[in-house]
Amino acid sequence: MKYSQINLRIFSVFIFLLVFDFHSFAQQEGKITWWNPSQSEFPVISGQAWASEVPSIYHRLPARAEDEVRDAVWNLSKQSAGLSIRFWSNADSIQVRYKVTRGIAMPHMPATGVSGLDLYSKSYDGEWLRAWGKYSIKEDSEYIFIINDESPKYAKFGREYQLFLPLYNEVSNLEIGVGEEFFFEVLPVRKEKPIVAYGTSICQGACATRPGMAWTNILERKLERPVLNLGFSGNGKMEPEVLELLTEIDAKVYILDCLPNLSPDRDDIYNLTINAVRQLKSKRPDVPIILTEHVGYADAFVNIKNDDLVKRLNEQYKKAFLQLKNEGVTGIYLLEKEELGLGFDSFVDIIHPNDIGMEEYAAAYEALILEVLNQEKGDISTTISTSQSRDIAVYKWEERHQEILKMNHDDPPKILLFGNSIVNFWGGEPKIKTVNGPNSWNDMLKPAGVRNFGYGWDRIENVLWRIYHDELDGFEANQIILMIGTNNFQINTQEEIILGLKNLIQEIKERQPSSEIVMVGLLPRRGLEKEVSQINLEISQMADLANCAYLEVGKGLLSPDGVLNESLFSDGLHPNEAGYQVIAKELVPILHN
């Protein structure tokens, strides 16, 4: 066969596949139900601080900022870096069609990063999963994400998704579509305080190959906390007008990463830094601030001029940092160049990180932020904070967490009862559809002022996640009662459970130092009565050493021969109303509101 004939056949096959793909997409499109975020009755675009003030829901600064910041900053704020949409669906494919308003790609950054999308989902055990499929990026763009999950659980209940928007383009319109036989439920913006990052093109996302690989978006997945991206390419200069906008945000942490847009010959780095920190602290004195050094250039080994520039920038930055510390300013931290750890293979050009560099950035920030927030990351599962959605048939874990954050803000609790489904099913608020002990709760626990912090299927590490994600912030409790660990019982060793509980108590004390902590022993389980008794002995000793009260409530749930009294349980694990009455009688005498 001649070369030209081979080429002709390949071209014919290509045209056939192209037409087939288009025809297939056109058929699918006719069966799609589309949703437009602009029509939502509540804010759904994550990564914004001024949802009710933005000119477009895909912009990052409020409309009034147009008269306050430079034109370059304002125009860059229209680009959707760091913005995302969270939703729940059981679809076998998720389609997105959207419009962008400027160039699709840049010489040093592909279209998938400049103008593309990224879709992630979470497993029922809290693990991030990435979706992929087909895409066409142009002025009118579209993605089709293929979801390969044929499990009955997914078909019935679906999963949580997060769609990350373009890093360097302005979105003018966007719609998400799923087949009409599937469900699609958008999630409201989370209530946790965000990490706020103010910086340069590196912060905005250059030069990640796709939005999910921008370091701010990697960090958001690592911390499972909103990260607001206020990176402005070439224009992150620690300007007072932008900093004043930052002070309006009730942040968990501020990040100032502006040095790559500043010059030691043109800018007064020392005074810019001093003034920036003072400005933020004047309005938000308790919010930690991370000052990030210039990461350096890829050619620093051979370009003495660039290497000297970076050294001078960082020296002035560190000088300002030390001066502020000497003045007694607290809650400021320096992220040094060496901690970022980028090498010459971490860059696309001489300054912008590639995906490797972005991961290194995110890892350095994660390590420091966890230290700043006193969130130690352990090396066994019971000490590594993790979210979950294992009990999706009964309730949505994330939804309950957000509801508790709102309740804590509106009506701060005095007695908190943390636990798993045993506590969750007891009663009280937030309300759920499965309630096994409403009478004992309403008659005994509600009058005592107890709030139900029980989540079905929770393990020790899931309670740790909730503590790390603000469930103990903003109020002072009288008592915090822990009834947790039974779901770790057949997964972890006894030592791992004890270490997890010990760590959990310590983390609670960090956040609620004036609250009394009561550790309740594990309830007996059918067939494991002796094992539960043994581990409760260890738990009581650990609680004593941790200066924490211990309460045994399970003995009244046993028959005289030491086995489970089945008349007090619904399934050998969860108490019925009579069982909850027994527990309540042991618990109520130690409560003090």
Coordinates of C-alpha atoms in Angstrom, one line a residue:
M1 CA 0.0 0.0 0.0
K2 CA 1.4 3.4 -0.9
Y3 CA 2.1 6.0 1.7
S4 CA -0.6 8.4 0.3
Q5 CA -3.2 5.6 0.5
I6 CA -2.2 4.9 4.2
N7 CA -2.6 8.6 4.9
L8 CA -6.0 8.7 3.2
R9 CA -7.2 5.7 5.2
I10 CA -6.1 7.2 8.5
F11 CA -7.8 10.5 7.5
S12 CA -11.0 8.6 6.7
V13 CA -11.0 6.8 10.0
F14 CA -10.3 10.1 11.8
I15 CA -13.3 11.8 10.0
F16 CA -15.5 8.8 10.8
L17 CA -14.6 8.9 14.5
L18 CA -15.1 12.7 14.6
V19 CA -18.5 12.5 13.0
F20 CA -19.4 9.5 15.3
D21 CA -18.3 11.4 18.4
F22 CA -20.3 14.5 17.3
H23 CA -23.4 12.4 16.5
S24 CA -23.1 10.6 19.9
F25 CA -22.7 13.9 21.7
A26 CA -25.7 15.3 19.9
Q27 CA -27.8 12.3 20.9
Q28 CA -26.7 12.6 24.5
E29 CA -27.4 16.3 24.5
G30 CA -31.0 15.7 23.7
K31 CA -31.4 13.8 27.0
I32 CA -29.5 16.2 29.2
T33 CA -31.0 18.3 32.0
W34 CA -29.0 21.5 32.3
W35 CA -28.4 23.6 35.4
N36 CA -27.1 27.2 35.4
P37 CA -25.4 28.5 38.6
S38 CA -26.5 32.0 37.8
Q39 CA -30.1 30.9 38.5
S40 CA -29.4 29.5 41.9
E41 CA -31.3 31.0 44.9
F42 CA -28.2 30.8 47.1
P43 CA -24.4 31.3 46.6
V44 CA -22.9 28.2 44.9
I45 CA -19.5 29.5 43.6
S46 CA -16.8 28.6 46.1
G47 CA -13.7 30.7 46.4
Q48 CA -15.5 34.1 46.6
A49 CA -15.6 36.5 49.5
W50 CA -18.2 38.9 48.1
A51 CA -20.8 36.6 46.5
S52 CA -23.5 39.2 46.7
E53 CA -21.4 42.0 45.3
V54 CA -19.6 40.6 42.3
P55 CA -20.6 42.0 38.8
S56 CA -20.6 38.4 37.5
I57 CA -20.8 35.2 39.6
Y58 CA -17.4 34.2 38.0
H59 CA -15.5 37.3 39.2
R60 CA -13.4 37.5 42.3
L61 CA -13.7 41.1 43.5
P62 CA -16.8 43.1 44.4
A63 CA -18.1 45.7 41.9
R64 CA -17.0 48.6 44.2
A65 CA -13.4 47.5 43.9
E66 CA -13.3 48.7 40.3
D67 CA -12.9 52.3 41.6
E68 CA -10.4 51.3 44.3
V69 CA -7.8 49.0 42.7
R70 CA -5.6 49.5 39.6
D71 CA -7.2 48.6 36.2
A72 CA -4.8 45.7 35.8
V73 CA -5.9 44.2 39.1
W74 CA -9.5 44.7 38.3
N75 CA -9.3 43.1 34.9
L76 CA -7.5 40.1 36.3
S77 CA -10.1 39.7 39.0
K78 CA -12.6 38.8 36.3
Q79 CA -10.6 35.6 35.7
S80 CA -12.0 32.7 37.6
A81 CA -8.8 31.3 39.3
G82 CA -9.7 29.3 42.4
L83 CA -13.4 29.3 41.8
S84 CA -15.3 26.0 42.0
I85 CA -18.7 24.5 42.2
R86 CA -19.7 21.6 44.5
F87 CA -22.5 19.3 43.8
W88 CA -23.8 15.8 44.4
S89 CA -24.8 13.4 41.5
N90 CA -25.1 9.8 40.5
A91 CA -24.7 10.5 36.7
D92 CA -22.6 8.2 34.5
S93 CA -21.3 11.3 32.7
I94 CA -21.2 15.0 33.7
Q95 CA -21.3 17.6 30.9
V96 CA -20.3 21.2 31.1
R97 CA -20.7 23.8 28.5
Y98 CA -19.4 27.3 29.0
K99 CA -18.1 30.5 27.2
V100 CA -14.7 32.2 27.8
T101 CA -13.9 35.7 26.7
R102 CA -10.2 35.9 25.9
G103 CA -7.3 33.8 24.4
I104 CA -7.6 30.1 24.9
A105 CA -3.9 29.3 25.7
M106 CA -0.6 31.1 26.3
P107 CA 2.9 30.2 25.0
H108 CA 4.0 28.8 28.3
M109 CA 0.6 27.5 29.6
P110 CA -1.7 25.1 27.8
A111 CA -5.4 25.7 27.1
T112 CA -6.4 23.1 29.7
G113 CA -4.9 25.3 32.4
V114 CA -5.7 28.7 31.0
S115 CA -9.3 27.9 29.9
G116 CA -10.1 24.4 30.9
L117 CA -12.0 22.7 33.8
D118 CA -11.2 20.0 36.3
L119 CA -13.6 17.7 38.0
Y120 CA -12.9 15.8 41.3
S121 CA -15.1 13.7 43.5
K122 CA -14.8 12.1 46.9
S123 CA -15.1 8.5 47.8
Y124 CA -17.3 7.4 50.7
D125 CA -14.2 7.3 52.9
G126 CA -13.1 10.8 52.0
E127 CA -10.5 10.1 49.4
W128 CA -10.2 12.4 46.4
L129 CA -10.9 10.9 42.9
R130 CA -10.3 12.7 39.6
A131 CA -12.7 12.4 36.7
W132 CA -11.7 12.7 33.1
G133 CA -13.1 12.4 29.6
K134 CA -13.5 14.4 26.4
Y135 CA -13.2 18.2 25.9
S136 CA -13.2 20.9 23.4
I137 CA -11.7 24.2 24.5
K138 CA -12.5 27.3 22.4
E139 CA -14.7 30.3 22.8
D140 CA -17.7 28.0 23.3
S141 CA -16.2 25.1 25.2
E142 CA -17.5 21.8 26.5
Y143 CA -16.3 18.9 28.7
I144 CA -17.8 15.5 29.0
F145 CA -16.5 13.8 32.2
I146 CA -17.0 10.0 32.1
I147 CA -17.8 8.5 35.5
N148 CA -16.8 4.8 35.7
D149 CA -18.6 3.7 38.8
E150 CA -21.2 0.9 38.3
S151 CA -21.7 0.1 42.0
P152 CA -25.3 0.0 43.3
K153 CA -24.4 2.4 46.0
Y154 CA -23.3 5.1 43.5
A155 CA -26.3 4.4 41.3
K156 CA -28.6 5.0 44.2
F157 CA -26.8 7.8 46.2
G158 CA -24.1 9.2 44.0
R159 CA -21.0 11.1 45.2
E160 CA -19.9 14.6 46.0
Y161 CA -18.1 16.5 43.2
Q162 CA -16.1 19.7 42.9
L163 CA -15.7 21.4 39.5
F164 CA -12.7 23.8 39.3
L165 CA -13.0 26.7 36.8
P166 CA -10.4 28.2 34.4
L167 CA -7.3 29.8 35.9
Y168 CA -6.6 32.5 33.3
N169 CA -9.9 33.2 31.5
E170 CA -13.1 34.9 32.2
V171 CA -16.2 32.7 32.2
S172 CA -19.3 34.5 30.8
N173 CA -21.7 31.6 31.0
L174 CA -21.7 28.1 32.3
E175 CA -24.1 25.2 32.5
I176 CA -23.7 21.7 34.0
G177 CA -25.7 18.8 32.5
V178 CA -26.6 15.3 33.5
G179 CA -28.8 12.7 31.9
E180 CA -32.5 13.2 32.8
E181 CA -32.6 9.8 34.5
F182 CA -29.9 10.9 37.0
F183 CA -30.1 13.4 39.9
F184 CA -28.0 16.6 40.3
E185 CA -28.0 18.5 43.6
V186 CA -25.9 21.6 43.9
L187 CA -24.2 22.3 47.3
P188 CA -24.1 25.7 49.0
V189 CA -20.8 27.4 49.8
R190 CA -19.1 26.0 52.8
K191 CA -19.2 28.0 56.1
E192 CA -15.6 27.2 57.3
K193 CA -13.3 30.2 57.5
P194 CA -11.1 30.3 54.3
I195 CA -7.4 30.4 53.7
V196 CA -6.9 33.7 51.8
A197 CA -4.0 33.8 49.4
Y198 CA -2.8 37.1 47.9
G199 CA -0.1 36.9 45.3
T200 CA 1.2 36.9 41.8
S201 CA 0.8 34.8 38.6
I202 CA 2.1 31.8 40.6
C203 CA -0.7 32.2 43.1
Q204 CA -3.2 32.7 40.2
G205 CA -2.1 29.4 38.8
A206 CA 0.6 29.8 36.2
C207 CA 1.6 27.5 34.8
A208 CA -0.5 24.5 35.9
T209 CA -1.6 22.2 33.1
R210 CA -5.1 22.2 34.5
P211 CA -7.0 24.0 37.2
G212 CA -6.9 21.2 39.7
M213 CA -3.1 21.5 39.7
A214 CA -2.9 25.2 40.8
W215 CA -1.3 25.1 44.2
T216 CA -4.3 26.9 45.8
N217 CA -6.6 24.2 44.5
I218 CA -4.3 21.4 45.6
L219 CA -4.1 23.0 49.0
E220 CA -7.9 23.2 49.2
R221 CA -8.2 19.5 48.6
K222 CA -5.4 18.7 51.1
L223 CA -6.9 20.8 53.9
E224 CA -10.6 20.3 52.8
R225 CA -11.0 24.0 53.6
P226 CA -12.0 26.8 51.2
V227 CA -9.0 28.6 49.7
L228 CA -9.6 32.1 48.2
N229 CA -7.3 32.8 45.3
L230 CA -6.5 36.5 45.0
G231 CA -3.5 36.0 42.7
F232 CA -3.1 38.7 40.1
S233 CA -0.7 37.9 37.3
G234 CA 2.2 40.4 37.3
N235 CA 0.2 42.6 39.8
G236 CA 0.5 41.1 43.3
K237 CA 2.3 44.0 44.9
M238 CA 1.1 44.3 48.5
E239 CA -1.0 47.3 47.6
P240 CA -3.0 48.9 50.4
E241 CA -6.2 49.0 48.3
V242 CA -6.1 45.2 47.9
L243 CA -5.0 44.6 51.5
E244 CA -8.0 46.6 52.7
L245 CA -10.3 44.2 50.8
L246 CA -8.5 41.3 52.5
T247 CA -9.4 42.7 55.9
E248 CA -13.1 42.4 55.1
I249 CA -12.7 38.6 54.9
D250 CA -13.1 36.6 58.1
A251 CA -10.1 34.4 57.3
K252 CA -8.6 31.4 59.0
V253 CA -5.1 32.3 57.6
Y254 CA -3.8 35.1 55.3
I255 CA -1.0 34.3 52.8
L256 CA 1.1 37.1 51.3
D257 CA 3.1 35.8 48.4
C258 CA 3.9 38.9 46.4
L259 CA 7.7 39.1 46.1
P260 CA 8.0 37.7 42.5
N261 CA 6.2 40.9 41.4
L262 CA 8.5 43.3 43.4
S263 CA 12.0 44.5 42.8
P264 CA 14.6 45.4 45.5
D265 CA 15.8 48.2 43.2
R266 CA 12.4 49.8 42.6
D267 CA 10.2 48.9 45.6
D268 CA 10.7 49.4 49.4
I269 CA 10.2 45.8 50.3
Y270 CA 10.9 46.4 54.0
N271 CA 8.3 49.1 54.5
L272 CA 5.8 47.4 52.1
T273 CA 5.9 44.3 54.3
I274 CA 5.7 46.2 57.6
N275 CA 2.7 48.2 56.4
A276 CA 0.9 45.2 54.9
V277 CA 1.1 43.2 58.1
R278 CA 0.1 46.2 60.2
Q279 CA -2.9 46.9 57.9
L280 CA -4.1 43.3 58.2
K281 CA -3.5 43.1 61.9
S282 CA -5.3 46.4 62.6
K283 CA -8.6 44.8 61.4
R284 CA -7.9 41.1 62.0
P285 CA -5.5 40.9 64.9
D286 CA -6.1 37.2 65.6
V287 CA -5.7 35.9 62.0
P288 CA -2.3 34.3 61.3
I289 CA -0.3 35.7 58.4
I290 CA 2.2 33.7 56.3
L291 CA 4.9 35.7 54.6
T292 CA 6.2 33.7 51.6
E293 CA 9.8 34.3 50.4
H294 CA 10.6 34.5 46.7
V295 CA 11.0 30.9 45.6
G296 CA 13.9 31.8 43.2
Y297 CA 14.5 31.3 39.5
A298 CA 15.1 28.1 37.6
D299 CA 18.3 29.6 36.2
A300 CA 19.7 30.7 39.6
F301 CA 22.6 28.3 39.3
V302 CA 23.9 30.0 36.1
N303 CA 22.4 33.5 36.3
I304 CA 24.2 35.4 39.1
K305 CA 22.0 38.5 38.6
N306 CA 18.8 36.7 39.2
D307 CA 20.2 34.8 42.2
D308 CA 21.4 38.1 43.7
L309 CA 17.9 39.7 43.1
V310 CA 16.2 36.9 45.0
K311 CA 18.6 37.1 47.9
R312 CA 18.1 40.8 48.3
L313 CA 14.3 40.5 48.1
N314 CA 14.3 37.8 50.7
E315 CA 16.7 39.6 53.0
Q316 CA 14.5 42.7 53.1
Y317 CA 11.5 40.5 53.7
K318 CA 13.1 38.6 56.5
K319 CA 14.3 41.9 58.0
A320 CA 10.8 43.2 58.1
F321 CA 9.5 39.9 59.6
L322 CA 12.1 40.1 62.4
Q323 CA 11.3 43.7 63.1
L324 CA 7.6 42.9 63.4
K325 CA 8.5 40.1 65.8
N326 CA 10.7 42.4 67.8
E327 CA 7.7 44.8 68.1
G328 CA 5.7 42.1 69.6
V329 CA 3.5 41.3 66.6
T330 CA 2.2 37.8 67.1
G331 CA 0.7 35.3 64.6
I332 CA 3.1 36.0 61.7
Y333 CA 5.1 33.2 60.1
L334 CA 7.8 33.2 57.4
L335 CA 7.8 30.5 54.7
E336 CA 11.4 30.4 53.5
K337 CA 12.6 29.7 50.0
E338 CA 14.3 26.4 51.2
E339 CA 11.0 25.1 52.6
L340 CA 9.3 25.5 49.2
G341 CA 12.0 23.2 47.8
L342 CA 11.6 23.9 44.1
G343 CA 14.5 22.8 41.8
F344 CA 15.1 23.6 38.2
D345 CA 12.9 20.8 37.0
S346 CA 10.0 22.3 38.9
F347 CA 9.5 25.2 36.4
V348 CA 8.0 25.7 33.0
D349 CA 10.2 28.8 32.3
I350 CA 12.6 30.5 34.7
I351 CA 9.9 31.6 37.2
H352 CA 6.5 29.8 36.8
P353 CA 6.2 26.3 38.4
N354 CA 4.9 23.3 36.5
D355 CA 2.7 20.7 38.1
I356 CA 5.7 19.4 40.0
G357 CA 6.4 22.8 41.4
M358 CA 2.7 23.4 42.2
E359 CA 2.6 20.2 44.3
E360 CA 5.8 21.3 46.1
Y361 CA 4.2 24.7 46.8
A362 CA 1.1 23.1 48.1
A363 CA 3.0 20.6 50.3
A364 CA 5.0 23.4 51.9
Y365 CA 1.9 25.5 52.6
E366 CA 0.1 22.5 54.0
A367 CA 2.9 21.7 56.4
L368 CA 3.2 25.2 57.7
I369 CA -0.6 25.8 57.9
L370 CA -1.1 22.6 59.9
E371 CA 1.5 23.8 62.3
V372 CA 0.0 27.3 62.5
L373 CA -3.5 25.9 63.2
N374 CA -2.2 23.3 65.7
Q375 CA -3.4 20.4 63.4
E376 CA -0.8 17.7 63.8
K377 CA -0.9 15.1 61.1
G378 CA -0.3 11.7 62.6
D379 CA 1.1 8.6 61.0
I380 CA -1.7 6.1 61.8
S381 CA -5.3 6.3 60.6
T382 CA -6.8 7.3 63.9
T383 CA -4.6 10.4 64.0
I384 CA -5.1 11.5 60.4
S385 CA -8.2 13.7 60.1
T386 CA -10.6 12.4 57.4
S387 CA -14.1 13.2 56.2
Q388 CA -16.5 10.5 55.1
S389 CA -19.9 9.8 53.6
R390 CA -20.4 6.1 54.5
D391 CA -23.9 6.5 55.9
I392 CA -25.3 8.3 52.8
A393 CA -28.4 6.2 52.9
V394 CA -29.4 7.8 56.1
Y395 CA -28.0 11.4 56.0
K396 CA -25.3 13.5 54.3
W397 CA -22.3 13.9 56.5
E398 CA -21.1 17.2 55.0
E399 CA -24.6 18.7 55.2
R400 CA -24.8 17.9 58.9
H401 CA -21.4 19.5 59.4
Q402 CA -22.4 22.7 57.8
E403 CA -25.7 22.7 59.7
I404 CA -23.8 22.3 63.0
L405 CA -21.5 25.2 62.1
K406 CA -24.5 27.4 61.5
M407 CA -26.2 26.3 64.8
N408 CA -23.0 27.0 66.7
H409 CA -22.9 30.5 65.3
D410 CA -26.5 31.2 65.9
D411 CA -26.9 29.5 69.2
P412 CA -23.6 28.5 70.8
P413 CA -23.9 25.2 72.7
K414 CA -22.8 24.5 76.3
I415 CA -22.7 20.7 76.3
L416 CA -21.6 18.8 73.2
L417 CA -22.1 15.1 72.8
F418 CA -19.7 13.8 70.1
G419 CA -20.2 10.3 68.7
N420 CA -21.1 8.0 65.9
S421 CA -24.5 6.6 64.9
I422 CA -25.2 5.6 68.5
V423 CA -25.3 9.3 69.4
N424 CA -26.7 10.4 66.0
F425 CA -29.8 8.1 66.3
W426 CA -30.5 9.2 69.9
G427 CA -32.4 12.4 69.1
G428 CA -32.1 16.2 69.4
E429 CA -30.8 18.6 66.8
P430 CA -29.7 18.7 64.1
K431 CA -32.7 16.4 63.3
I432 CA -32.4 13.3 61.3
K433 CA -35.0 10.9 59.9
T434 CA -33.8 7.9 62.0
V435 CA -34.4 8.5 65.8
N436 CA -34.3 5.6 68.2
G437 CA -34.3 7.3 71.6
P438 CA -36.5 10.5 71.3
N439 CA -38.1 10.2 74.7
S440 CA -35.0 9.9 76.8
W441 CA -33.4 12.7 74.8
N442 CA -36.4 15.0 75.1
D443 CA -37.0 14.2 78.8
M444 CA -33.4 14.1 80.1
L445 CA -30.8 15.4 77.7
K446 CA -32.6 18.3 76.1
P447 CA -33.4 20.0 79.4
A448 CA -29.7 19.6 80.4
G449 CA -28.8 21.6 77.2
V450 CA -27.0 18.8 75.3
R451 CA -26.5 19.3 71.6
N452 CA -26.1 16.2 69.4
F453 CA -22.7 16.1 67.6
G454 CA -23.1 12.5 66.6
Y455 CA -22.5 11.5 62.9
G456 CA -23.4 8.0 61.6
W457 CA -20.4 5.8 60.8
D458 CA -18.0 8.2 62.3
R459 CA -14.6 7.0 63.5
I460 CA -12.1 8.8 65.7
E461 CA -10.4 10.3 62.7
N462 CA -13.7 11.7 61.4
V463 CA -14.3 13.5 64.7
L464 CA -10.8 14.8 64.5
W465 CA -11.6 16.3 61.0
R466 CA -14.7 18.0 62.4
I467 CA -12.7 19.5 65.2
Y468 CA -10.1 20.7 62.7
H469 CA -12.9 22.2 60.6
D470 CA -14.3 24.7 63.1
E471 CA -16.9 22.7 65.1
L472 CA -15.3 23.9 68.4
D473 CA -14.5 27.5 67.2
G474 CA -16.2 30.7 68.2
F475 CA -17.7 29.8 71.6
E476 CA -16.8 28.3 75.0
A477 CA -18.5 25.1 76.1
N478 CA -18.9 23.8 79.6
Q479 CA -18.6 20.1 78.7
I480 CA -17.5 18.0 75.8
I481 CA -18.5 14.4 76.0
L482 CA -16.9 11.8 73.7
M483 CA -18.7 8.5 72.8
I484 CA -16.5 7.5 69.9
G485 CA -14.3 4.6 68.8
T486 CA -16.6 1.6 68.3
N487 CA -16.4 2.0 64.5
N488 CA -12.6 1.7 64.8
F489 CA -12.9 -1.4 66.9
Q490 CA -12.6 -4.1 64.1
I491 CA -10.4 -1.9 61.8
N492 CA -7.7 -0.7 64.1
T493 CA -5.6 -2.3 66.8
Q494 CA -6.3 -1.5 70.5
E495 CA -3.1 0.6 70.6
E496 CA -4.2 2.6 67.6
I497 CA -7.6 3.3 69.1
I498 CA -6.0 4.5 72.4
L499 CA -3.5 6.7 70.6
G500 CA -6.3 8.2 68.5
L501 CA -8.5 9.0 71.5
K502 CA -5.5 10.5 73.3
N503 CA -4.7 12.7 70.4
L504 CA -8.4 13.7 70.0
I505 CA -8.6 14.8 73.6
Q506 CA -5.4 16.8 73.2
E507 CA -6.8 18.6 70.1
I508 CA -10.0 19.4 71.9
K509 CA -8.1 20.9 74.8
E510 CA -6.2 23.1 72.4
R511 CA -9.5 24.6 71.2
Q512 CA -11.6 24.5 74.3
P513 CA -9.1 24.8 77.2
S514 CA -11.8 25.8 79.8
S515 CA -14.2 23.0 78.9
E516 CA -14.5 19.7 80.9
I517 CA -13.9 16.7 78.7
V518 CA -15.7 13.4 79.6
M519 CA -14.5 10.2 77.8
V520 CA -17.3 7.6 77.8
G521 CA -16.3 4.0 77.4
L522 CA -17.4 2.0 74.4
L523 CA -20.8 0.4 74.6
P524 CA -20.9 -3.4 74.6
R525 CA -21.4 -5.2 71.3
R526 CA -23.0 -8.5 70.6
G527 CA -20.2 -11.2 70.6
L528 CA -17.5 -8.8 71.7
E529 CA -18.4 -8.1 75.3
K530 CA -15.1 -9.2 76.7
E531 CA -13.0 -7.3 74.1
V532 CA -15.0 -4.1 74.8
S533 CA -14.4 -4.5 78.5
Q534 CA -10.7 -4.9 78.0
I535 CA -10.3 -1.9 75.8
N536 CA -12.4 0.2 78.2
L537 CA -9.9 -0.5 80.9
E538 CA -7.2 0.9 78.6
I539 CA -9.4 3.9 77.7
S540 CA -10.1 4.7 81.4
Q541 CA -6.3 4.6 82.2
M542 CA -5.6 6.8 79.2
A543 CA -8.3 9.3 80.2
D544 CA -6.8 9.5 83.7
L545 CA -3.3 10.2 82.4
A546 CA -4.8 12.8 80.0
N547 CA -6.5 14.6 83.0
C548 CA -9.8 13.8 81.5
A549 CA -13.0 12.5 83.3
Y550 CA -14.0 8.9 82.4
L551 CA -17.6 7.5 82.5
E552 CA -18.7 3.9 82.1
V553 CA -22.3 3.6 80.9
G554 CA -22.3 0.2 79.3
K555 CA -22.5 -2.1 82.3
G556 CA -26.2 -1.6 82.7
L557 CA -26.7 -2.8 79.1
L558 CA -25.4 -6.3 80.0
S559 CA -27.3 -9.3 81.4
P560 CA -26.1 -10.8 84.8
D561 CA -24.0 -13.3 82.8
G562 CA -22.0 -10.5 81.1
V563 CA -23.5 -10.8 77.7
L564 CA -25.5 -8.2 75.8
N565 CA -29.0 -7.6 77.0
E566 CA -30.7 -7.9 73.7
S567 CA -33.9 -6.3 75.0
L568 CA -32.0 -3.0 75.2
F569 CA -30.7 -3.1 71.6
S570 CA -32.2 -2.9 68.1
D571 CA -29.4 -4.8 66.3
G572 CA -26.7 -5.8 68.8
L573 CA -25.0 -2.5 68.5
H574 CA -27.5 0.4 68.5
P575 CA -29.6 0.8 71.7
N576 CA -33.4 1.1 71.5
E577 CA -35.4 3.5 73.6
A578 CA -35.1 1.3 76.7
G579 CA -31.3 1.1 76.1
Y580 CA -31.0 4.9 75.7
Q581 CA -32.9 5.3 79.0
V582 CA -30.3 3.3 80.7
I583 CA -27.4 5.4 79.2
A584 CA -29.2 8.7 80.0
K585 CA -29.6 7.8 83.7
E586 CA -25.8 7.3 83.9
L587 CA -25.0 10.3 81.9
V588 CA -27.3 13.0 83.2
P589 CA -25.9 13.2 86.8
I590 CA -22.5 14.3 85.5
L591 CA -23.8 17.1 83.2
H592 CA -23.6 20.7 84.2
N593 CA -24.8 23.5 81.9

